[in-house]
mmCIF file of N, CA and C in Angstrom:
data_model
loop_
_atom_site.group_PDB
_atom_site.id
_atom_site.type_symbol
_atom_site.label_atom_id
_atom_site.label_comp_id
_atom_site.label_asym_id
_atom_site.label_seq_id
_atom_site.Cartn_x
_atom_site.Cartn_y
_atom_site.Cartn_z
ATOM 1 N N UNK A 18 -1.210 50.783 -35.007
ATOM 2 C CA UNK A 18 -1.262 51.697 -36.132
ATOM 3 C C UNK A 18 -1.314 50.871 -37.419
ATOM 4 N N UNK A 19 -2.230 51.232 -38.302
ATOM 5 C CA UNK A 19 -2.324 50.460 -39.535
ATOM 6 C C UNK A 19 -1.236 50.872 -40.528
ATOM 7 N N UNK A 20 -1.036 50.039 -41.510
ATOM 8 C CA UNK A 20 0.049 50.206 -42.483
ATOM 9 C C UNK A 20 -0.082 51.523 -43.256
ATOM 10 N N UNK A 21 -1.300 51.871 -43.634
ATOM 11 C CA UNK A 21 -1.507 53.099 -44.414
ATOM 12 C C UNK A 21 -1.107 54.339 -43.607
ATOM 13 N N UNK A 22 -1.547 54.391 -42.355
ATOM 14 C CA UNK A 22 -1.217 55.530 -41.499
ATOM 15 C C UNK A 22 0.302 55.600 -41.279
ATOM 16 N N UNK A 23 0.935 54.446 -41.077
ATOM 17 C CA UNK A 23 2.387 54.389 -40.899
ATOM 18 C C UNK A 23 3.095 54.948 -42.131
ATOM 19 N N UNK A 24 2.672 54.535 -43.317
ATOM 20 C CA UNK A 24 3.281 55.022 -44.560
ATOM 21 C C UNK A 24 3.096 56.528 -44.724
ATOM 22 N N UNK A 25 1.938 57.041 -44.368
ATOM 23 C CA UNK A 25 1.692 58.480 -44.447
ATOM 24 C C UNK A 25 2.623 59.235 -43.509
ATOM 25 N N UNK A 26 2.784 58.722 -42.291
ATOM 26 C CA UNK A 26 3.659 59.390 -41.326
ATOM 27 C C UNK A 26 5.113 59.370 -41.804
ATOM 28 N N UNK A 27 5.537 58.270 -42.381
ATOM 29 C CA UNK A 27 6.897 58.169 -42.906
ATOM 30 C C UNK A 27 7.101 59.164 -44.055
ATOM 31 N N UNK A 28 6.118 59.253 -44.942
ATOM 32 C CA UNK A 28 6.205 60.176 -46.064
ATOM 33 C C UNK A 28 6.272 61.622 -45.574
ATOM 34 N N UNK A 29 5.453 61.966 -44.614
ATOM 35 C CA UNK A 29 5.488 63.316 -44.041
ATOM 36 C C UNK A 29 6.852 63.596 -43.418
ATOM 37 N N UNK A 30 7.401 62.624 -42.715
ATOM 38 C CA UNK A 30 8.713 62.786 -42.105
ATOM 39 C C UNK A 30 9.802 63.024 -43.134
ATOM 40 N N UNK A 31 9.791 62.235 -44.202
ATOM 41 C CA UNK A 31 10.796 62.389 -45.257
ATOM 42 C C UNK A 31 10.641 63.745 -45.939
ATOM 43 N N UNK A 32 9.416 64.129 -46.251
ATOM 44 C CA UNK A 32 9.192 65.420 -46.899
ATOM 45 C C UNK A 32 9.582 66.584 -46.005
ATOM 46 N N UNK A 33 9.332 66.475 -44.722
ATOM 47 C CA UNK A 33 9.691 67.574 -43.824
ATOM 48 C C UNK A 33 11.200 67.692 -43.695
ATOM 49 N N UNK A 34 11.911 66.585 -43.738
ATOM 50 C CA UNK A 34 13.369 66.650 -43.689
ATOM 51 C C UNK A 34 13.928 67.288 -44.951
ATOM 52 N N UNK A 35 13.360 66.952 -46.093
ATOM 53 C CA UNK A 35 13.875 67.508 -47.345
ATOM 54 C C UNK A 35 13.479 68.969 -47.520
ATOM 55 N N UNK A 36 12.451 69.438 -46.832
ATOM 56 C CA UNK A 36 12.011 70.818 -46.967
ATOM 57 C C UNK A 36 12.801 71.764 -46.057
ATOM 58 N N UNK A 37 13.461 71.201 -45.047
ATOM 59 C CA UNK A 37 14.221 72.046 -44.134
ATOM 60 C C UNK A 37 15.499 72.506 -44.794
ATOM 61 N N UNK A 38 16.052 73.634 -44.345
ATOM 62 C CA UNK A 38 17.327 74.064 -44.903
ATOM 63 C C UNK A 38 18.385 72.994 -44.619
ATOM 64 N N UNK A 39 19.308 72.864 -45.515
ATOM 65 C CA UNK A 39 20.346 71.847 -45.362
ATOM 66 C C UNK A 39 21.206 72.140 -44.142
ATOM 67 N N UNK A 40 21.617 71.066 -43.483
ATOM 68 C CA UNK A 40 22.508 71.214 -42.345
ATOM 69 C C UNK A 40 23.945 71.417 -42.819
ATOM 70 N N UNK A 41 24.228 71.055 -44.035
ATOM 71 C CA UNK A 41 25.575 71.176 -44.580
ATOM 72 C C UNK A 41 25.661 72.396 -45.478
ATOM 73 N N UNK A 42 26.891 72.755 -45.827
ATOM 74 C CA UNK A 42 27.087 73.926 -46.661
ATOM 75 C C UNK A 42 28.390 73.817 -47.427
ATOM 76 N N UNK A 43 28.735 74.867 -48.147
ATOM 77 C CA UNK A 43 30.021 74.950 -48.821
ATOM 78 C C UNK A 43 31.105 75.203 -47.780
ATOM 79 N N UNK A 44 32.297 74.773 -48.089
ATOM 80 C CA UNK A 44 33.428 75.055 -47.200
ATOM 81 C C UNK A 44 33.894 76.491 -47.433
ATOM 82 N N UNK A 45 34.315 77.140 -46.352
ATOM 83 C CA UNK A 45 34.832 78.498 -46.470
ATOM 84 C C UNK A 45 36.151 78.605 -45.714
ATOM 85 N N UNK A 46 36.917 79.621 -46.066
ATOM 86 C CA UNK A 46 38.196 79.863 -45.402
ATOM 87 C C UNK A 46 38.259 81.309 -44.959
ATOM 88 N N UNK A 47 38.962 81.534 -43.858
ATOM 89 C CA UNK A 47 39.244 82.894 -43.400
ATOM 90 C C UNK A 47 40.722 82.954 -43.016
ATOM 91 N N UNK A 48 41.271 84.168 -43.028
ATOM 92 C CA UNK A 48 42.702 84.359 -42.800
ATOM 93 C C UNK A 48 42.917 85.342 -41.665
ATOM 94 N N UNK A 49 43.826 84.997 -40.755
ATOM 95 C CA UNK A 49 44.285 85.915 -39.718
ATOM 96 C C UNK A 49 45.765 86.162 -39.967
ATOM 97 N N UNK A 50 46.112 87.421 -40.197
ATOM 98 C CA UNK A 50 47.504 87.780 -40.441
ATOM 99 C C UNK A 50 47.681 89.257 -40.105
ATOM 100 N N UNK A 51 48.887 89.664 -39.729
ATOM 101 C CA UNK A 51 49.103 91.080 -39.446
ATOM 102 C C UNK A 51 49.003 91.907 -40.725
ATOM 103 N N UNK A 52 48.611 93.153 -40.583
ATOM 104 C CA UNK A 52 48.512 94.041 -41.741
ATOM 105 C C UNK A 52 49.886 94.496 -42.203
ATOM 106 N N UNK A 53 50.822 94.608 -41.248
ATOM 107 C CA UNK A 53 52.174 95.077 -41.567
ATOM 108 C C UNK A 53 53.183 94.209 -40.842
ATOM 109 N N UNK A 54 54.347 94.064 -41.462
ATOM 110 C CA UNK A 54 55.426 93.298 -40.850
ATOM 111 C C UNK A 54 56.759 93.900 -41.315
ATOM 112 N N UNK A 55 57.741 93.807 -40.472
ATOM 113 C CA UNK A 55 59.075 94.304 -40.776
ATOM 114 C C UNK A 55 59.731 93.394 -41.823
ATOM 115 N N UNK A 56 60.411 93.978 -42.798
ATOM 116 C CA UNK A 56 61.063 93.213 -43.855
ATOM 117 C C UNK A 56 62.054 92.215 -43.247
ATOM 118 N N UNK A 57 62.015 90.983 -43.736
ATOM 119 C CA UNK A 57 62.916 89.937 -43.279
ATOM 120 C C UNK A 57 62.393 89.122 -42.106
ATOM 121 N N UNK A 58 61.322 89.581 -41.480
ATOM 122 C CA UNK A 58 60.751 88.847 -40.339
ATOM 123 C C UNK A 58 59.849 87.714 -40.814
ATOM 124 N N UNK A 59 59.719 86.726 -39.936
ATOM 125 C CA UNK A 59 58.738 85.675 -40.156
ATOM 126 C C UNK A 59 57.365 86.234 -39.836
ATOM 127 N N UNK A 60 56.392 85.813 -40.593
ATOM 128 C CA UNK A 60 55.019 86.207 -40.313
ATOM 129 C C UNK A 60 54.177 84.942 -40.181
ATOM 130 N N UNK A 61 53.397 84.877 -39.114
ATOM 131 C CA UNK A 61 52.499 83.741 -38.892
ATOM 132 C C UNK A 61 51.151 84.044 -39.531
ATOM 133 N N UNK A 62 50.667 83.108 -40.308
ATOM 134 C CA UNK A 62 49.373 83.242 -40.983
ATOM 135 C C UNK A 62 48.501 82.084 -40.512
ATOM 136 N N UNK A 63 47.347 82.421 -39.935
ATOM 137 C CA UNK A 63 46.400 81.393 -39.500
ATOM 138 C C UNK A 63 45.255 81.340 -40.509
ATOM 139 N N UNK A 64 44.966 80.136 -40.952
ATOM 140 C CA UNK A 64 43.876 79.925 -41.898
ATOM 141 C C UNK A 64 42.848 79.019 -41.219
ATOM 142 N N UNK A 65 41.612 79.467 -41.182
ATOM 143 C CA UNK A 65 40.539 78.694 -40.567
ATOM 144 C C UNK A 65 39.553 78.259 -41.638
ATOM 145 N N UNK A 66 39.253 76.978 -41.654
ATOM 146 C CA UNK A 66 38.254 76.435 -42.580
ATOM 147 C C UNK A 66 36.994 76.116 -41.780
ATOM 148 N N UNK A 67 35.850 76.405 -42.374
ATOM 149 C CA UNK A 67 34.559 76.165 -41.731
ATOM 150 C C UNK A 67 33.672 75.395 -42.694
ATOM 151 N N UNK A 68 33.041 74.340 -42.166
ATOM 152 C CA UNK A 68 32.144 73.527 -42.980
ATOM 153 C C UNK A 68 31.194 72.762 -42.064
ATOM 154 N N UNK A 69 29.908 73.023 -42.195
ATOM 155 C CA UNK A 69 28.902 72.322 -41.378
ATOM 156 C C UNK A 69 28.634 70.941 -41.949
ATOM 157 N N UNK A 70 28.541 69.974 -41.070
ATOM 158 C CA UNK A 70 28.073 68.655 -41.470
ATOM 159 C C UNK A 70 29.141 67.678 -41.921
ATOM 160 N N UNK A 71 30.377 67.820 -41.461
ATOM 161 C CA UNK A 71 31.404 66.860 -41.856
ATOM 162 C C UNK A 71 30.982 65.442 -41.489
ATOM 163 N N UNK A 72 31.015 64.550 -42.471
ATOM 164 C CA UNK A 72 30.715 63.134 -42.262
ATOM 165 C C UNK A 72 31.538 62.347 -43.272
ATOM 166 N N UNK A 73 31.432 61.048 -43.235
ATOM 167 C CA UNK A 73 32.228 60.241 -44.163
ATOM 168 C C UNK A 73 31.809 60.442 -45.619
ATOM 169 N N UNK A 74 30.598 60.952 -45.840
ATOM 170 C CA UNK A 74 30.127 61.196 -47.200
ATOM 171 C C UNK A 74 30.253 62.650 -47.637
ATOM 172 N N UNK A 75 30.462 63.547 -46.698
ATOM 173 C CA UNK A 75 30.357 64.982 -46.961
ATOM 174 C C UNK A 75 31.321 65.711 -46.040
ATOM 175 N N UNK A 76 32.368 66.311 -46.588
ATOM 176 C CA UNK A 76 33.431 66.869 -45.751
ATOM 177 C C UNK A 76 34.266 67.876 -46.542
ATOM 178 N N UNK A 77 35.082 68.642 -45.846
ATOM 179 C CA UNK A 77 36.069 69.501 -46.502
ATOM 180 C C UNK A 77 37.140 68.581 -47.061
ATOM 181 N N UNK A 78 37.327 68.607 -48.390
ATOM 182 C CA UNK A 78 38.314 67.695 -48.964
ATOM 183 C C UNK A 78 39.672 68.330 -49.211
ATOM 184 N N UNK A 79 39.748 69.672 -49.208
ATOM 185 C CA UNK A 79 41.052 70.314 -49.255
ATOM 186 C C UNK A 79 40.996 71.742 -48.739
ATOM 187 N N UNK A 80 42.160 72.199 -48.305
ATOM 188 C CA UNK A 80 42.381 73.577 -47.876
ATOM 189 C C UNK A 80 43.730 73.964 -48.446
ATOM 190 N N UNK A 81 43.793 75.107 -49.111
ATOM 191 C CA UNK A 81 45.074 75.527 -49.692
ATOM 192 C C UNK A 81 45.340 77.000 -49.414
ATOM 193 N N UNK A 82 46.633 77.331 -49.437
ATOM 194 C CA UNK A 82 47.069 78.708 -49.196
ATOM 195 C C UNK A 82 48.080 79.084 -50.271
ATOM 196 N N UNK A 83 47.822 80.199 -50.935
ATOM 197 C CA UNK A 83 48.748 80.756 -51.916
ATOM 198 C C UNK A 83 49.272 82.085 -51.388
ATOM 199 N N UNK A 84 50.533 82.331 -51.609
ATOM 200 C CA UNK A 84 51.131 83.628 -51.287
ATOM 201 C C UNK A 84 51.795 84.144 -52.559
ATOM 202 N N UNK A 85 51.389 85.348 -52.954
ATOM 203 C CA UNK A 85 51.881 85.957 -54.193
ATOM 204 C C UNK A 85 51.791 84.976 -55.369
ATOM 205 N N UNK A 86 50.625 84.357 -55.488
ATOM 206 C CA UNK A 86 50.255 83.468 -56.598
ATOM 207 C C UNK A 86 51.032 82.149 -56.623
ATOM 208 N N UNK A 87 51.674 81.791 -55.511
ATOM 209 C CA UNK A 87 52.381 80.516 -55.429
ATOM 210 C C UNK A 87 51.803 79.711 -54.271
ATOM 211 N N UNK A 88 51.427 78.456 -54.546
ATOM 212 C CA UNK A 88 50.887 77.613 -53.482
ATOM 213 C C UNK A 88 52.006 77.280 -52.496
ATOM 214 N N UNK A 89 51.756 77.630 -51.219
ATOM 215 C CA UNK A 89 52.781 77.359 -50.206
ATOM 216 C C UNK A 89 52.324 76.321 -49.189
ATOM 217 N N UNK A 90 51.029 76.015 -49.163
ATOM 218 C CA UNK A 90 50.531 74.993 -48.241
ATOM 219 C C UNK A 90 49.238 74.421 -48.806
ATOM 220 N N UNK A 91 49.074 73.112 -48.582
ATOM 221 C CA UNK A 91 47.845 72.433 -49.010
ATOM 222 C C UNK A 91 47.635 71.227 -48.106
ATOM 223 N N UNK A 92 46.401 71.077 -47.671
ATOM 224 C CA UNK A 92 46.013 69.924 -46.868
ATOM 225 C C UNK A 92 44.894 69.218 -47.608
ATOM 226 N N UNK A 93 45.070 67.939 -47.866
ATOM 227 C CA UNK A 93 44.061 67.138 -48.545
ATOM 228 C C UNK A 93 43.456 66.160 -47.543
ATOM 229 N N UNK A 94 42.148 65.996 -47.632
ATOM 230 C CA UNK A 94 41.421 65.127 -46.721
ATOM 231 C C UNK A 94 40.645 64.097 -47.525
ATOM 232 N N UNK A 95 40.210 63.043 -46.852
ATOM 233 C CA UNK A 95 39.418 61.997 -47.496
ATOM 234 C C UNK A 95 38.310 61.583 -46.536
ATOM 235 N N UNK A 96 37.430 60.707 -47.005
ATOM 236 C CA UNK A 96 36.351 60.261 -46.122
ATOM 237 C C UNK A 96 36.907 59.504 -44.923
ATOM 238 N N UNK A 97 38.048 58.865 -45.098
ATOM 239 C CA UNK A 97 38.667 58.125 -43.985
ATOM 240 C C UNK A 97 39.511 59.029 -43.092
ATOM 241 N N UNK A 98 40.020 60.124 -43.651
ATOM 242 C CA UNK A 98 40.847 61.061 -42.878
ATOM 243 C C UNK A 98 40.309 62.476 -43.067
ATOM 244 N N UNK A 99 39.196 62.726 -42.386
ATOM 245 C CA UNK A 99 38.529 64.022 -42.477
ATOM 246 C C UNK A 99 39.194 65.012 -41.523
ATOM 247 N N UNK A 100 38.906 66.306 -41.695
ATOM 248 C CA UNK A 100 39.374 67.294 -40.725
ATOM 249 C C UNK A 100 38.867 66.952 -39.332
ATOM 250 N N UNK A 101 39.576 67.399 -38.327
ATOM 251 C CA UNK A 101 39.258 67.044 -36.943
ATOM 252 C C UNK A 101 37.957 67.672 -36.430
ATOM 253 N N UNK A 102 37.461 68.703 -37.091
ATOM 254 C CA UNK A 102 36.235 69.370 -36.633
ATOM 255 C C UNK A 102 35.608 70.132 -37.792
ATOM 256 N N UNK A 103 34.396 70.623 -37.562
ATOM 257 C CA UNK A 103 33.733 71.432 -38.586
ATOM 258 C C UNK A 103 34.454 72.759 -38.792
ATOM 259 N N UNK A 104 35.096 73.252 -37.761
ATOM 260 C CA UNK A 104 35.921 74.460 -37.837
ATOM 261 C C UNK A 104 37.320 74.059 -37.385
ATOM 262 N N UNK A 105 38.298 74.229 -38.254
ATOM 263 C CA UNK A 105 39.663 73.863 -37.899
ATOM 264 C C UNK A 105 40.637 74.903 -38.441
ATOM 265 N N UNK A 106 41.787 75.005 -37.796
ATOM 266 C CA UNK A 106 42.771 76.030 -38.131
ATOM 267 C C UNK A 106 44.118 75.397 -38.425
ATOM 268 N N UNK A 107 44.791 75.944 -39.413
ATOM 269 C CA UNK A 107 46.162 75.581 -39.724
ATOM 270 C C UNK A 107 46.995 76.860 -39.696
ATOM 271 N N UNK A 108 48.260 76.727 -39.292
ATOM 272 C CA UNK A 108 49.140 77.895 -39.239
ATOM 273 C C UNK A 108 50.366 77.623 -40.091
ATOM 274 N N UNK A 109 50.739 78.647 -40.832
ATOM 275 C CA UNK A 109 51.966 78.575 -41.619
ATOM 276 C C UNK A 109 52.783 79.819 -41.326
ATOM 277 N N UNK A 110 54.087 79.730 -41.590
ATOM 278 C CA UNK A 110 54.973 80.882 -41.408
ATOM 279 C C UNK A 110 55.733 81.114 -42.694
ATOM 280 N N UNK A 111 55.843 82.385 -43.051
ATOM 281 C CA UNK A 111 56.606 82.765 -44.240
ATOM 282 C C UNK A 111 57.519 83.930 -43.894
ATOM 283 N N UNK A 112 58.598 84.064 -44.616
ATOM 284 C CA UNK A 112 59.492 85.198 -44.450
ATOM 285 C C UNK A 112 58.988 86.328 -45.325
ATOM 286 N N UNK A 113 58.866 87.497 -44.744
ATOM 287 C CA UNK A 113 58.327 88.654 -45.460
ATOM 288 C C UNK A 113 59.467 89.459 -46.076
ATOM 289 N N UNK A 114 59.674 89.269 -47.362
ATOM 290 C CA UNK A 114 60.712 90.018 -48.078
ATOM 291 C C UNK A 114 60.106 91.089 -48.972
ATOM 292 N N UNK A 115 58.825 90.929 -49.274
ATOM 293 C CA UNK A 115 58.083 91.880 -50.103
ATOM 294 C C UNK A 115 56.630 91.845 -49.652
ATOM 295 N N UNK A 116 55.823 92.791 -50.137
ATOM 296 C CA UNK A 116 54.401 92.777 -49.797
ATOM 297 C C UNK A 116 53.816 91.412 -50.169
ATOM 298 N N UNK A 117 52.901 90.947 -49.334
ATOM 299 C CA UNK A 117 52.342 89.614 -49.521
ATOM 300 C C UNK A 117 50.841 89.680 -49.763
ATOM 301 N N UNK A 118 50.404 88.938 -50.749
ATOM 302 C CA UNK A 118 48.975 88.727 -50.961
ATOM 303 C C UNK A 118 48.712 87.262 -50.634
ATOM 304 N N UNK A 119 47.921 87.035 -49.604
ATOM 305 C CA UNK A 119 47.619 85.687 -49.137
ATOM 306 C C UNK A 119 46.201 85.334 -49.580
ATOM 307 N N UNK A 120 46.075 84.191 -50.234
ATOM 308 C CA UNK A 120 44.764 83.715 -50.669
ATOM 309 C C UNK A 120 44.575 82.307 -50.123
ATOM 310 N N UNK A 121 43.473 82.096 -49.425
ATOM 311 C CA UNK A 121 43.156 80.776 -48.869
ATOM 312 C C UNK A 121 41.777 80.357 -49.366
ATOM 313 N N UNK A 122 41.634 79.057 -49.599
ATOM 314 C CA UNK A 122 40.342 78.543 -50.029
ATOM 315 C C UNK A 122 40.175 77.121 -49.521
ATOM 316 N N UNK A 123 38.955 76.794 -49.110
ATOM 317 C CA UNK A 123 38.605 75.444 -48.676
ATOM 318 C C UNK A 123 37.501 74.937 -49.589
ATOM 319 N N UNK A 124 37.394 73.618 -49.727
ATOM 320 C CA UNK A 124 36.424 73.033 -50.644
ATOM 321 C C UNK A 124 35.689 71.856 -50.004
ATOM 322 N N UNK A 125 34.370 71.832 -50.183
ATOM 323 C CA UNK A 125 33.538 70.698 -49.768
ATOM 324 C C UNK A 125 33.499 69.703 -50.927
ATOM 325 N N UNK A 126 33.628 68.425 -50.627
ATOM 326 C CA UNK A 126 33.654 67.422 -51.687
ATOM 327 C C UNK A 126 32.345 67.336 -52.475
ATOM 328 N N UNK A 127 31.255 67.861 -51.933
ATOM 329 C CA UNK A 127 29.965 67.826 -52.637
ATOM 330 C C UNK A 127 29.518 69.215 -53.097
ATOM 331 N N UNK A 128 29.578 70.202 -52.207
ATOM 332 C CA UNK A 128 29.020 71.521 -52.491
ATOM 333 C C UNK A 128 30.024 72.544 -53.006
ATOM 334 N N UNK A 129 31.310 72.267 -52.896
ATOM 335 C CA UNK A 129 32.308 73.205 -53.392
ATOM 336 C C UNK A 129 32.726 74.219 -52.340
ATOM 337 N N UNK A 130 33.107 75.380 -52.815
ATOM 338 C CA UNK A 130 33.695 76.427 -51.978
ATOM 339 C C UNK A 130 32.862 77.709 -52.031
ATOM 340 N N UNK A 131 32.926 78.485 -50.957
ATOM 341 C CA UNK A 131 32.304 79.810 -50.977
ATOM 342 C C UNK A 131 33.175 80.807 -51.727
ATOM 343 N N UNK A 132 34.385 80.390 -52.073
ATOM 344 C CA UNK A 132 35.319 81.250 -52.776
ATOM 345 C C UNK A 132 36.523 81.573 -51.900
ATOM 346 N N UNK A 133 37.528 82.172 -52.493
ATOM 347 C CA UNK A 133 38.751 82.442 -51.744
ATOM 348 C C UNK A 133 38.619 83.607 -50.777
ATOM 349 N N UNK A 134 39.421 83.535 -49.709
ATOM 350 C CA UNK A 134 39.581 84.656 -48.779
ATOM 351 C C UNK A 134 40.947 85.273 -49.095
ATOM 352 N N UNK A 135 41.045 86.584 -48.948
ATOM 353 C CA UNK A 135 42.287 87.286 -49.290
ATOM 354 C C UNK A 135 42.711 88.199 -48.151
ATOM 355 N N UNK A 136 44.026 88.251 -47.923
ATOM 356 C CA UNK A 136 44.594 89.196 -46.956
ATOM 357 C C UNK A 136 45.857 89.768 -47.585
ATOM 358 N N UNK A 137 46.123 91.027 -47.282
ATOM 359 C CA UNK A 137 47.331 91.680 -47.760
ATOM 360 C C UNK A 137 48.195 92.067 -46.575
ATOM 361 N N UNK A 138 49.478 91.799 -46.705
ATOM 362 C CA UNK A 138 50.434 92.131 -45.659
ATOM 363 C C UNK A 138 51.467 93.074 -46.270
ATOM 364 N N UNK A 139 51.574 94.256 -45.700
ATOM 365 C CA UNK A 139 52.536 95.250 -46.182
ATOM 366 C C UNK A 139 53.859 95.054 -45.452
ATOM 367 N N UNK A 140 54.922 94.996 -46.236
ATOM 368 C CA UNK A 140 56.264 94.846 -45.666
ATOM 369 C C UNK A 140 56.875 96.233 -45.553
ATOM 370 N N UNK A 141 57.315 96.553 -44.327
ATOM 371 C CA UNK A 141 57.916 97.863 -44.108
ATOM 372 C C UNK A 141 59.423 97.695 -43.896
ATOM 373 N N UNK A 142 60.195 98.607 -44.482
ATOM 374 C CA UNK A 142 61.672 98.507 -44.391
ATOM 375 C C UNK A 142 62.193 98.705 -42.981
#
């Protein structure tokens, strides 16, 4: 194969890769929690972060959880200590003394976040 043809094929390859939809995306969070809980009981809240394409250059760099506008959990990641998978879950427990508004958000170090996820837990007497 001559040099010119090789260069054309390389250029086509690079252009086709850049024209395809990105394999990576913004980080997102979802929340699993009961809708109602008895006052004074512990409630388990599962937060799942999703992010395609975790690599040393591109990864979820943090996941945080706020309950009633107070941060109660945060996980920070780095290129050397990335999340264990593209989809990962963390669980926290809180005591339900009043109605709870749970907000979780994950962030990609390059693309950012899809925005917060919210769940409401009603405390029944």
